[in-house]
């Protein structure tokens, strides 16, 4: 155990509580764990609440695996992906045989809303929401930047009337979002008044708010 840095786990559900329970066992010396395979931004946002220290999306790009061929899944890429999640489970980059080129799938931009802004060494801070269509996760980067990442899973626009607490004064937040129709769209800055903000979110979106430019 003294030679092991982290546990590595595969987790495709929306929580990772069982892994946290295992690594919290005193016999395991409280090693942290990395989710080295996951798929779907909703899964990752759910798992973040269970304190993994790293996430890796499966799979990065369309390819063919020998074990999948042996299992009867053919030789057309991708032949090994998260088939039970038809939209979220395919690799981030799609191979186009006719042009021998690659193009990002929607989940590439969804995950960019998280991975582009939350830096190594960031700490997660408390965030609460009272709308069943909304999931929000908040972080402080090592340089003090506030990052709020969330998902509106509903079919309608929703308006967040939020308040920041126990943070240095913030006057505005930059916002971007990804929906089925747009990718990494930058919207107008969100202005704060006495730590209060009003944010309108389109349906079925992944969004990011940051306290200053990346």
JSON list of N, CA, C and O in Angstrom, two decimals, residues 34-72:
[
{"chain": "A", "resi": 34, "resn": "UNK", "atom": "N", "xyz": [-9.06, 7.73, -8.51]},
{"chain": "A", "resi": 34, "resn": "UNK", "atom": "CA", "xyz": [-9.29, 8.34, -9.81]},
{"chain": "A", "resi": 34, "resn": "UNK", "atom": "C", "xyz": [-10.31, 7.50, -10.56]},
{"chain": "A", "resi": 34, "resn": "UNK", "atom": "O", "xyz": [-10.22, 6.26, -10.57]},
{"chain": "A", "resi": 35, "resn": "UNK", "atom": "N", "xyz": [-11.28, 8.12, -11.20]},
{"chain": "A", "resi": 35, "resn": "UNK", "atom": "CA", "xyz": [-12.18, 7.42, -12.10]},
{"chain": "A", "resi": 35, "resn": "UNK", "atom": "C", "xyz": [-11.52, 7.42, -13.48]},
{"chain": "A", "resi": 35, "resn": "UNK", "atom": "O", "xyz": [-11.51, 8.44, -14.16]},
{"chain": "A", "resi": 36, "resn": "UNK", "atom": "N", "xyz": [-10.94, 6.30, -13.84]},
{"chain": "A", "resi": 36, "resn": "UNK", "atom": "CA", "xyz": [-10.15, 6.23, -15.07]},
{"chain": "A", "resi": 36, "resn": "UNK", "atom": "C", "xyz": [-10.97, 5.83, -16.28]},
{"chain": "A", "resi": 36, "resn": "UNK", "atom": "O", "xyz": [-10.44, 5.81, -17.40]},
{"chain": "A", "resi": 37, "resn": "UNK", "atom": "N", "xyz": [-12.25, 5.50, -16.08]},
{"chain": "A", "resi": 37, "resn": "UNK", "atom": "CA", "xyz": [-13.18, 5.32, -17.19]},
{"chain": "A", "resi": 37, "resn": "UNK", "atom": "C", "xyz": [-14.56, 5.79, -16.75]},
{"chain": "A", "resi": 37, "resn": "UNK", "atom": "O", "xyz": [-15.08, 5.33, -15.72]},
{"chain": "A", "resi": 38, "resn": "UNK", "atom": "N", "xyz": [-15.13, 6.70, -17.51]},
{"chain": "A", "resi": 38, "resn": "UNK", "atom": "CA", "xyz": [-16.51, 7.12, -17.30]},
{"chain": "A", "resi": 38, "resn": "UNK", "atom": "C", "xyz": [-17.03, 7.70, -18.60]},
{"chain": "A", "resi": 38, "resn": "UNK", "atom": "O", "xyz": [-16.26, 7.95, -19.52]},
{"chain": "A", "resi": 39, "resn": "UNK", "atom": "N", "xyz": [-18.33, 7.88, -18.69]},
{"chain": "A", "resi": 39, "resn": "UNK", "atom": "CA", "xyz": [-18.92, 8.45, -19.91]},
{"chain": "A", "resi": 39, "resn": "UNK", "atom": "C", "xyz": [-20.18, 9.20, -19.52]},
{"chain": "A", "resi": 39, "resn": "UNK", "atom": "O", "xyz": [-20.91, 8.79, -18.63]},
{"chain": "A", "resi": 40, "resn": "UNK", "atom": "N", "xyz": [-20.43, 10.30, -20.21]},
{"chain": "A", "resi": 40, "resn": "UNK", "atom": "CA", "xyz": [-21.63, 11.09, -19.96]},
{"chain": "A", "resi": 40, "resn": "UNK", "atom": "C", "xyz": [-21.39, 12.18, -18.94]},
{"chain": "A", "resi": 40, "resn": "UNK", "atom": "O", "xyz": [-20.99, 11.92, -17.81]},
{"chain": "A", "resi": 41, "resn": "UNK", "atom": "N", "xyz": [-21.61, 13.43, -19.33]},
{"chain": "A", "resi": 41, "resn": "UNK", "atom": "CA", "xyz": [-21.34, 14.55, -18.43]},
{"chain": "A", "resi": 41, "resn": "UNK", "atom": "C", "xyz": [-22.21, 14.48, -17.18]},
{"chain": "A", "resi": 41, "resn": "UNK", "atom": "O", "xyz": [-21.79, 14.86, -16.10]},
{"chain": "A", "resi": 42, "resn": "UNK", "atom": "N", "xyz": [-23.44, 13.96, -17.32]},
{"chain": "A", "resi": 42, "resn": "UNK", "atom": "CA", "xyz": [-24.30, 13.82, -16.16]},
{"chain": "A", "resi": 42, "resn": "UNK", "atom": "C", "xyz": [-23.72, 12.85, -15.14]},
{"chain": "A", "resi": 42, "resn": "UNK", "atom": "O", "xyz": [-23.83, 13.06, -13.93]},
{"chain": "A", "resi": 43, "resn": "UNK", "atom": "N", "xyz": [-23.08, 11.78, -15.63]},
{"chain": "A", "resi": 43, "resn": "UNK", "atom": "CA", "xyz": [-22.43, 10.84, -14.72]},
{"chain": "A", "resi": 43, "resn": "UNK", "atom": "C", "xyz": [-21.30, 11.52, -13.95]},
{"chain": "A", "resi": 43, "resn": "UNK", "atom": "O", "xyz": [-21.17, 11.35, -12.74]},
{"chain": "A", "resi": 44, "resn": "UNK", "atom": "N", "xyz": [-20.48, 12.27, -14.66]},
{"chain": "A", "resi": 44, "resn": "UNK", "atom": "CA", "xyz": [-19.33, 12.91, -14.00]},
{"chain": "A", "resi": 44, "resn": "UNK", "atom": "C", "xyz": [-19.79, 13.95, -12.98]},
{"chain": "A", "resi": 44, "resn": "UNK", "atom": "O", "xyz": [-19.28, 14.00, -11.86]},
{"chain": "A", "resi": 45, "resn": "UNK", "atom": "N", "xyz": [-20.77, 14.77, -13.35]},
{"chain": "A", "resi": 45, "resn": "UNK", "atom": "CA", "xyz": [-21.25, 15.77, -12.40]},
{"chain": "A", "resi": 45, "resn": "UNK", "atom": "C", "xyz": [-21.83, 15.10, -11.15]},
{"chain": "A", "resi": 45, "resn": "UNK", "atom": "O", "xyz": [-21.69, 15.61, -10.04]},
{"chain": "A", "resi": 46, "resn": "UNK", "atom": "N", "xyz": [-22.47, 13.96, -11.33]},
{"chain": "A", "resi": 46, "resn": "UNK", "atom": "CA", "xyz": [-22.96, 13.23, -10.17]},
{"chain": "A", "resi": 46, "resn": "UNK", "atom": "C", "xyz": [-21.83, 12.66, -9.34]},
{"chain": "A", "resi": 46, "resn": "UNK", "atom": "O", "xyz": [-21.85, 12.72, -8.10]},
{"chain": "A", "resi": 47, "resn": "UNK", "atom": "N", "xyz": [-20.81, 12.12, -10.00]},
{"chain": "A", "resi": 47, "resn": "UNK", "atom": "CA", "xyz": [-19.71, 11.49, -9.28]},
{"chain": "A", "resi": 47, "resn": "UNK", "atom": "C", "xyz": [-18.83, 12.50, -8.55]},
{"chain": "A", "resi": 47, "resn": "UNK", "atom": "O", "xyz": [-18.18, 12.16, -7.55]},
{"chain": "A", "resi": 48, "resn": "UNK", "atom": "N", "xyz": [-18.78, 13.74, -9.03]},
{"chain": "A", "resi": 48, "resn": "UNK", "atom": "CA", "xyz": [-17.95, 14.74, -8.39]},
{"chain": "A", "resi": 48, "resn": "UNK", "atom": "C", "xyz": [-18.32, 14.90, -6.93]},
{"chain": "A", "resi": 48, "resn": "UNK", "atom": "O", "xyz": [-17.46, 15.16, -6.08]},
{"chain": "A", "resi": 49, "resn": "UNK", "atom": "N", "xyz": [-19.58, 14.70, -6.60]},
{"chain": "A", "resi": 49, "resn": "UNK", "atom": "CA", "xyz": [-20.00, 14.78, -5.21]},
{"chain": "A", "resi": 49, "resn": "UNK", "atom": "C", "xyz": [-19.40, 13.71, -4.33]},
{"chain": "A", "resi": 49, "resn": "UNK", "atom": "O", "xyz": [-19.51, 13.79, -3.10]},
{"chain": "A", "resi": 50, "resn": "UNK", "atom": "N", "xyz": [-18.78, 12.71, -4.92]},
{"chain": "A", "resi": 50, "resn": "UNK", "atom": "CA", "xyz": [-18.18, 11.62, -4.15]},
{"chain": "A", "resi": 50, "resn": "UNK", "atom": "C", "xyz": [-16.66, 11.68, -4.11]},
{"chain": "A", "resi": 50, "resn": "UNK", "atom": "O", "xyz": [-16.00, 10.72, -3.74]},
{"chain": "A", "resi": 51, "resn": "UNK", "atom": "N", "xyz": [-16.11, 12.82, -4.54]},
{"chain": "A", "resi": 51, "resn": "UNK", "atom": "CA", "xyz": [-14.74, 13.21, -4.22]},
{"chain": "A", "resi": 51, "resn": "UNK", "atom": "C", "xyz": [-13.64, 12.41, -4.89]},
{"chain": "A", "resi": 51, "resn": "UNK", "atom": "O", "xyz": [-12.55, 12.25, -4.33]},
{"chain": "A", "resi": 52, "resn": "UNK", "atom": "N", "xyz": [-13.87, 11.92, -6.11]},
{"chain": "A", "resi": 52, "resn": "UNK", "atom": "CA", "xyz": [-12.72, 11.42, -6.88]},
{"chain": "A", "resi": 52, "resn": "UNK", "atom": "C", "xyz": [-11.82, 12.61, -7.20]},
{"chain": "A", "resi": 52, "resn": "UNK", "atom": "O", "xyz": [-12.28, 13.74, -7.32]},
{"chain": "A", "resi": 53, "resn": "UNK", "atom": "N", "xyz": [-10.53, 12.35, -7.37]},
{"chain": "A", "resi": 53, "resn": "UNK", "atom": "CA", "xyz": [-9.59, 13.44, -7.63]},
{"chain": "A", "resi": 53, "resn": "UNK", "atom": "C", "xyz": [-9.20, 13.56, -9.10]},
{"chain": "A", "resi": 53, "resn": "UNK", "atom": "O", "xyz": [-8.45, 14.45, -9.47]},
{"chain": "A", "resi": 54, "resn": "UNK", "atom": "N", "xyz": [-9.72, 12.68, -9.95]},
{"chain": "A", "resi": 54, "resn": "UNK", "atom": "CA", "xyz": [-9.44, 12.79, -11.37]},
{"chain": "A", "resi": 54, "resn": "UNK", "atom": "C", "xyz": [-10.49, 12.01, -12.14]},
{"chain": "A", "resi": 54, "resn": "UNK", "atom": "O", "xyz": [-11.04, 11.03, -11.63]},
{"chain": "A", "resi": 55, "resn": "UNK", "atom": "N", "xyz": [-10.76, 12.46, -13.39]},
{"chain": "A", "resi": 55, "resn": "UNK", "atom": "CA", "xyz": [-11.72, 11.77, -14.26]},
{"chain": "A", "resi": 55, "resn": "UNK", "atom": "C", "xyz": [-11.14, 11.67, -15.66]},
{"chain": "A", "resi": 55, "resn": "UNK", "atom": "O", "xyz": [-10.54, 12.62, -16.17]},
{"chain": "A", "resi": 56, "resn": "UNK", "atom": "N", "xyz": [-11.34, 10.51, -16.28]},
{"chain": "A", "resi": 56, "resn": "UNK", "atom": "CA", "xyz": [-10.91, 10.29, -17.66]},
{"chain": "A", "resi": 56, "resn": "UNK", "atom": "C", "xyz": [-12.10, 9.74, -18.43]},
{"chain": "A", "resi": 56, "resn": "UNK", "atom": "O", "xyz": [-12.73, 8.76, -18.01]},
{"chain": "A", "resi": 57, "resn": "UNK", "atom": "N", "xyz": [-12.42, 10.38, -19.56]},
{"chain": "A", "resi": 57, "resn": "UNK", "atom": "CA", "xyz": [-13.56, 9.97, -20.38]},
{"chain": "A", "resi": 57, "resn": "UNK", "atom": "C", "xyz": [-13.18, 8.76, -21.23]},
{"chain": "A", "resi": 57, "resn": "UNK", "atom": "O", "xyz": [-12.09, 8.72, -21.81]},
{"chain": "A", "resi": 58, "resn": "UNK", "atom": "N", "xyz": [-14.09, 7.76, -21.27]},
{"chain": "A", "resi": 58, "resn": "UNK", "atom": "CA", "xyz": [-13.91, 6.62, -22.17]},
{"chain": "A", "resi": 58, "resn": "UNK", "atom": "C", "xyz": [-14.92, 6.76, -23.29]},
{"chain": "A", "resi": 58, "resn": "UNK", "atom": "O", "xyz": [-16.12, 6.81, -23.03]},
{"chain": "A", "resi": 59, "resn": "UNK", "atom": "N", "xyz": [-14.53, 6.85, -24.54]},
{"chain": "A", "resi": 59, "resn": "UNK", "atom": "CA", "xyz": [-13.16, 6.75, -25.01]},
{"chain": "A", "resi": 59, "resn": "UNK", "atom": "C", "xyz": [-12.81, 8.09, -25.67]},
{"chain": "A", "resi": 59, "resn": "UNK", "atom": "O", "xyz": [-13.69, 8.84, -26.05]},
{"chain": "A", "resi": 60, "resn": "UNK", "atom": "N", "xyz": [-11.54, 8.37, -25.88]},
{"chain": "A", "resi": 60, "resn": "UNK", "atom": "CA", "xyz": [-11.14, 9.64, -26.45]},
{"chain": "A", "resi": 60, "resn": "UNK", "atom": "C", "xyz": [-11.47, 9.78, -27.93]},
{"chain": "A", "resi": 60, "resn": "UNK", "atom": "O", "xyz": [-11.87, 10.84, -28.38]},
{"chain": "A", "resi": 61, "resn": "UNK", "atom": "N", "xyz": [-11.32, 8.70, -28.71]},
{"chain": "A", "resi": 61, "resn": "UNK", "atom": "CA", "xyz": [-11.53, 8.79, -30.15]},
{"chain": "A", "resi": 61, "resn": "UNK", "atom": "C", "xyz": [-11.94, 7.43, -30.68]},
{"chain": "A", "resi": 61, "resn": "UNK", "atom": "O", "xyz": [-11.66, 6.39, -30.07]},
{"chain": "A", "resi": 62, "resn": "UNK", "atom": "N", "xyz": [-12.61, 7.42, -31.83]},
{"chain": "A", "resi": 62, "resn": "UNK", "atom": "CA", "xyz": [-13.05, 6.18, -32.46]},
{"chain": "A", "resi": 62, "resn": "UNK", "atom": "C", "xyz": [-11.85, 5.29, -32.79]},
{"chain": "A", "resi": 62, "resn": "UNK", "atom": "O", "xyz": [-10.89, 5.73, -33.42]},
{"chain": "A", "resi": 63, "resn": "UNK", "atom": "N", "xyz": [-11.93, 4.05, -32.38]},
{"chain": "A", "resi": 63, "resn": "UNK", "atom": "CA", "xyz": [-10.89, 3.09, -32.72]},
{"chain": "A", "resi": 63, "resn": "UNK", "atom": "C", "xyz": [-11.45, 1.69, -32.63]},
{"chain": "A", "resi": 63, "resn": "UNK", "atom": "O", "xyz": [-12.60, 1.48, -32.23]},
{"chain": "A", "resi": 64, "resn": "UNK", "atom": "N", "xyz": [-10.64, 0.71, -33.01]},
{"chain": "A", "resi": 64, "resn": "UNK", "atom": "CA", "xyz": [-11.05, -0.70, -33.01]},
{"chain": "A", "resi": 64, "resn": "UNK", "atom": "C", "xyz": [-10.18, -1.47, -32.02]},
{"chain": "A", "resi": 64, "resn": "UNK", "atom": "O", "xyz": [-8.95, -1.39, -32.07]},
{"chain": "A", "resi": 65, "resn": "UNK", "atom": "N", "xyz": [-10.83, -2.20, -31.14]},
{"chain": "A", "resi": 65, "resn": "UNK", "atom": "CA", "xyz": [-10.13, -2.99, -30.13]},
{"chain": "A", "resi": 65, "resn": "UNK", "atom": "C", "xyz": [-10.23, -4.48, -30.47]},
{"chain": "A", "resi": 65, "resn": "UNK", "atom": "O", "xyz": [-11.29, -4.96, -30.88]},
{"chain": "A", "resi": 66, "resn": "UNK", "atom": "N", "xyz": [-9.11, -5.18, -30.29]},
{"chain": "A", "resi": 66, "resn": "UNK", "atom": "CA", "xyz": [-9.08, -6.61, -30.61]},
{"chain": "A", "resi": 66, "resn": "UNK", "atom": "C", "xyz": [-10.04, -7.40, -29.72]},
{"chain": "A", "resi": 66, "resn": "UNK", "atom": "O", "xyz": [-10.71, -8.33, -30.20]},
{"chain": "A", "resi": 67, "resn": "UNK", "atom": "N", "xyz": [-10.12, -7.06, -28.44]},
{"chain": "A", "resi": 67, "resn": "UNK", "atom": "CA", "xyz": [-11.01, -7.84, -27.57]},
{"chain": "A", "resi": 67, "resn": "UNK", "atom": "C", "xyz": [-12.46, -7.65, -27.99]},
{"chain": "A", "resi": 67, "resn": "UNK", "atom": "O", "xyz": [-13.27, -8.57, -27.87]},
{"chain": "A", "resi": 68, "resn": "UNK", "atom": "N", "xyz": [-12.81, -6.46, -28.50]},
{"chain": "A", "resi": 68, "resn": "UNK", "atom": "CA", "xyz": [-14.18, -6.24, -28.98]},
{"chain": "A", "resi": 68, "resn": "UNK", "atom": "C", "xyz": [-14.46, -7.05, -30.25]},
{"chain": "A", "resi": 68, "resn": "UNK", "atom": "O", "xyz": [-15.56, -7.57, -30.43]},
{"chain": "A", "resi": 69, "resn": "UNK", "atom": "N", "xyz": [-13.46, -7.17, -31.10]},
{"chain": "A", "resi": 69, "resn": "UNK", "atom": "CA", "xyz": [-13.62, -8.01, -32.30]},
{"chain": "A", "resi": 69, "resn": "UNK", "atom": "C", "xyz": [-13.85, -9.46, -31.89]},
{"chain": "A", "resi": 69, "resn": "UNK", "atom": "O", "xyz": [-14.72, -10.14, -32.45]},
{"chain": "A", "resi": 70, "resn": "UNK", "atom": "N", "xyz": [-13.09, -9.92, -30.91]},
{"chain": "A", "resi": 70, "resn": "UNK", "atom": "CA", "xyz": [-13.26, -11.31, -30.44]},
{"chain": "A", "resi": 70, "resn": "UNK", "atom": "C", "xyz": [-14.64, -11.52, -29.82]},
{"chain": "A", "resi": 70, "resn": "UNK", "atom": "O", "xyz": [-15.17, -12.63, -29.84]},
{"chain": "A", "resi": 71, "resn": "UNK", "atom": "N", "xyz": [-15.20, -10.44, -29.28]},
{"chain": "A", "resi": 71, "resn": "UNK", "atom": "CA", "xyz": [-16.52, -10.54, -28.65]},
{"chain": "A", "resi": 71, "resn": "UNK", "atom": "C", "xyz": [-17.66, -10.32, -29.64]},
{"chain": "A", "resi": 71, "resn": "UNK", "atom": "O", "xyz": [-18.82, -10.17, -29.24]},
{"chain": "A", "resi": 72, "resn": "UNK", "atom": "N", "xyz": [-17.33, -10.29, -30.94]},
{"chain": "A", "resi": 72, "resn": "UNK", "atom": "CA", "xyz": [-18.35, -10.20, -31.96]},
{"chain": "A", "resi": 72, "resn": "UNK", "atom": "C", "xyz": [-18.87, -8.81, -32.23]},
{"chain": "A", "resi": 72, "resn": "UNK", "atom": "O", "xyz": [-19.97, -8.65, -32.79]}
]
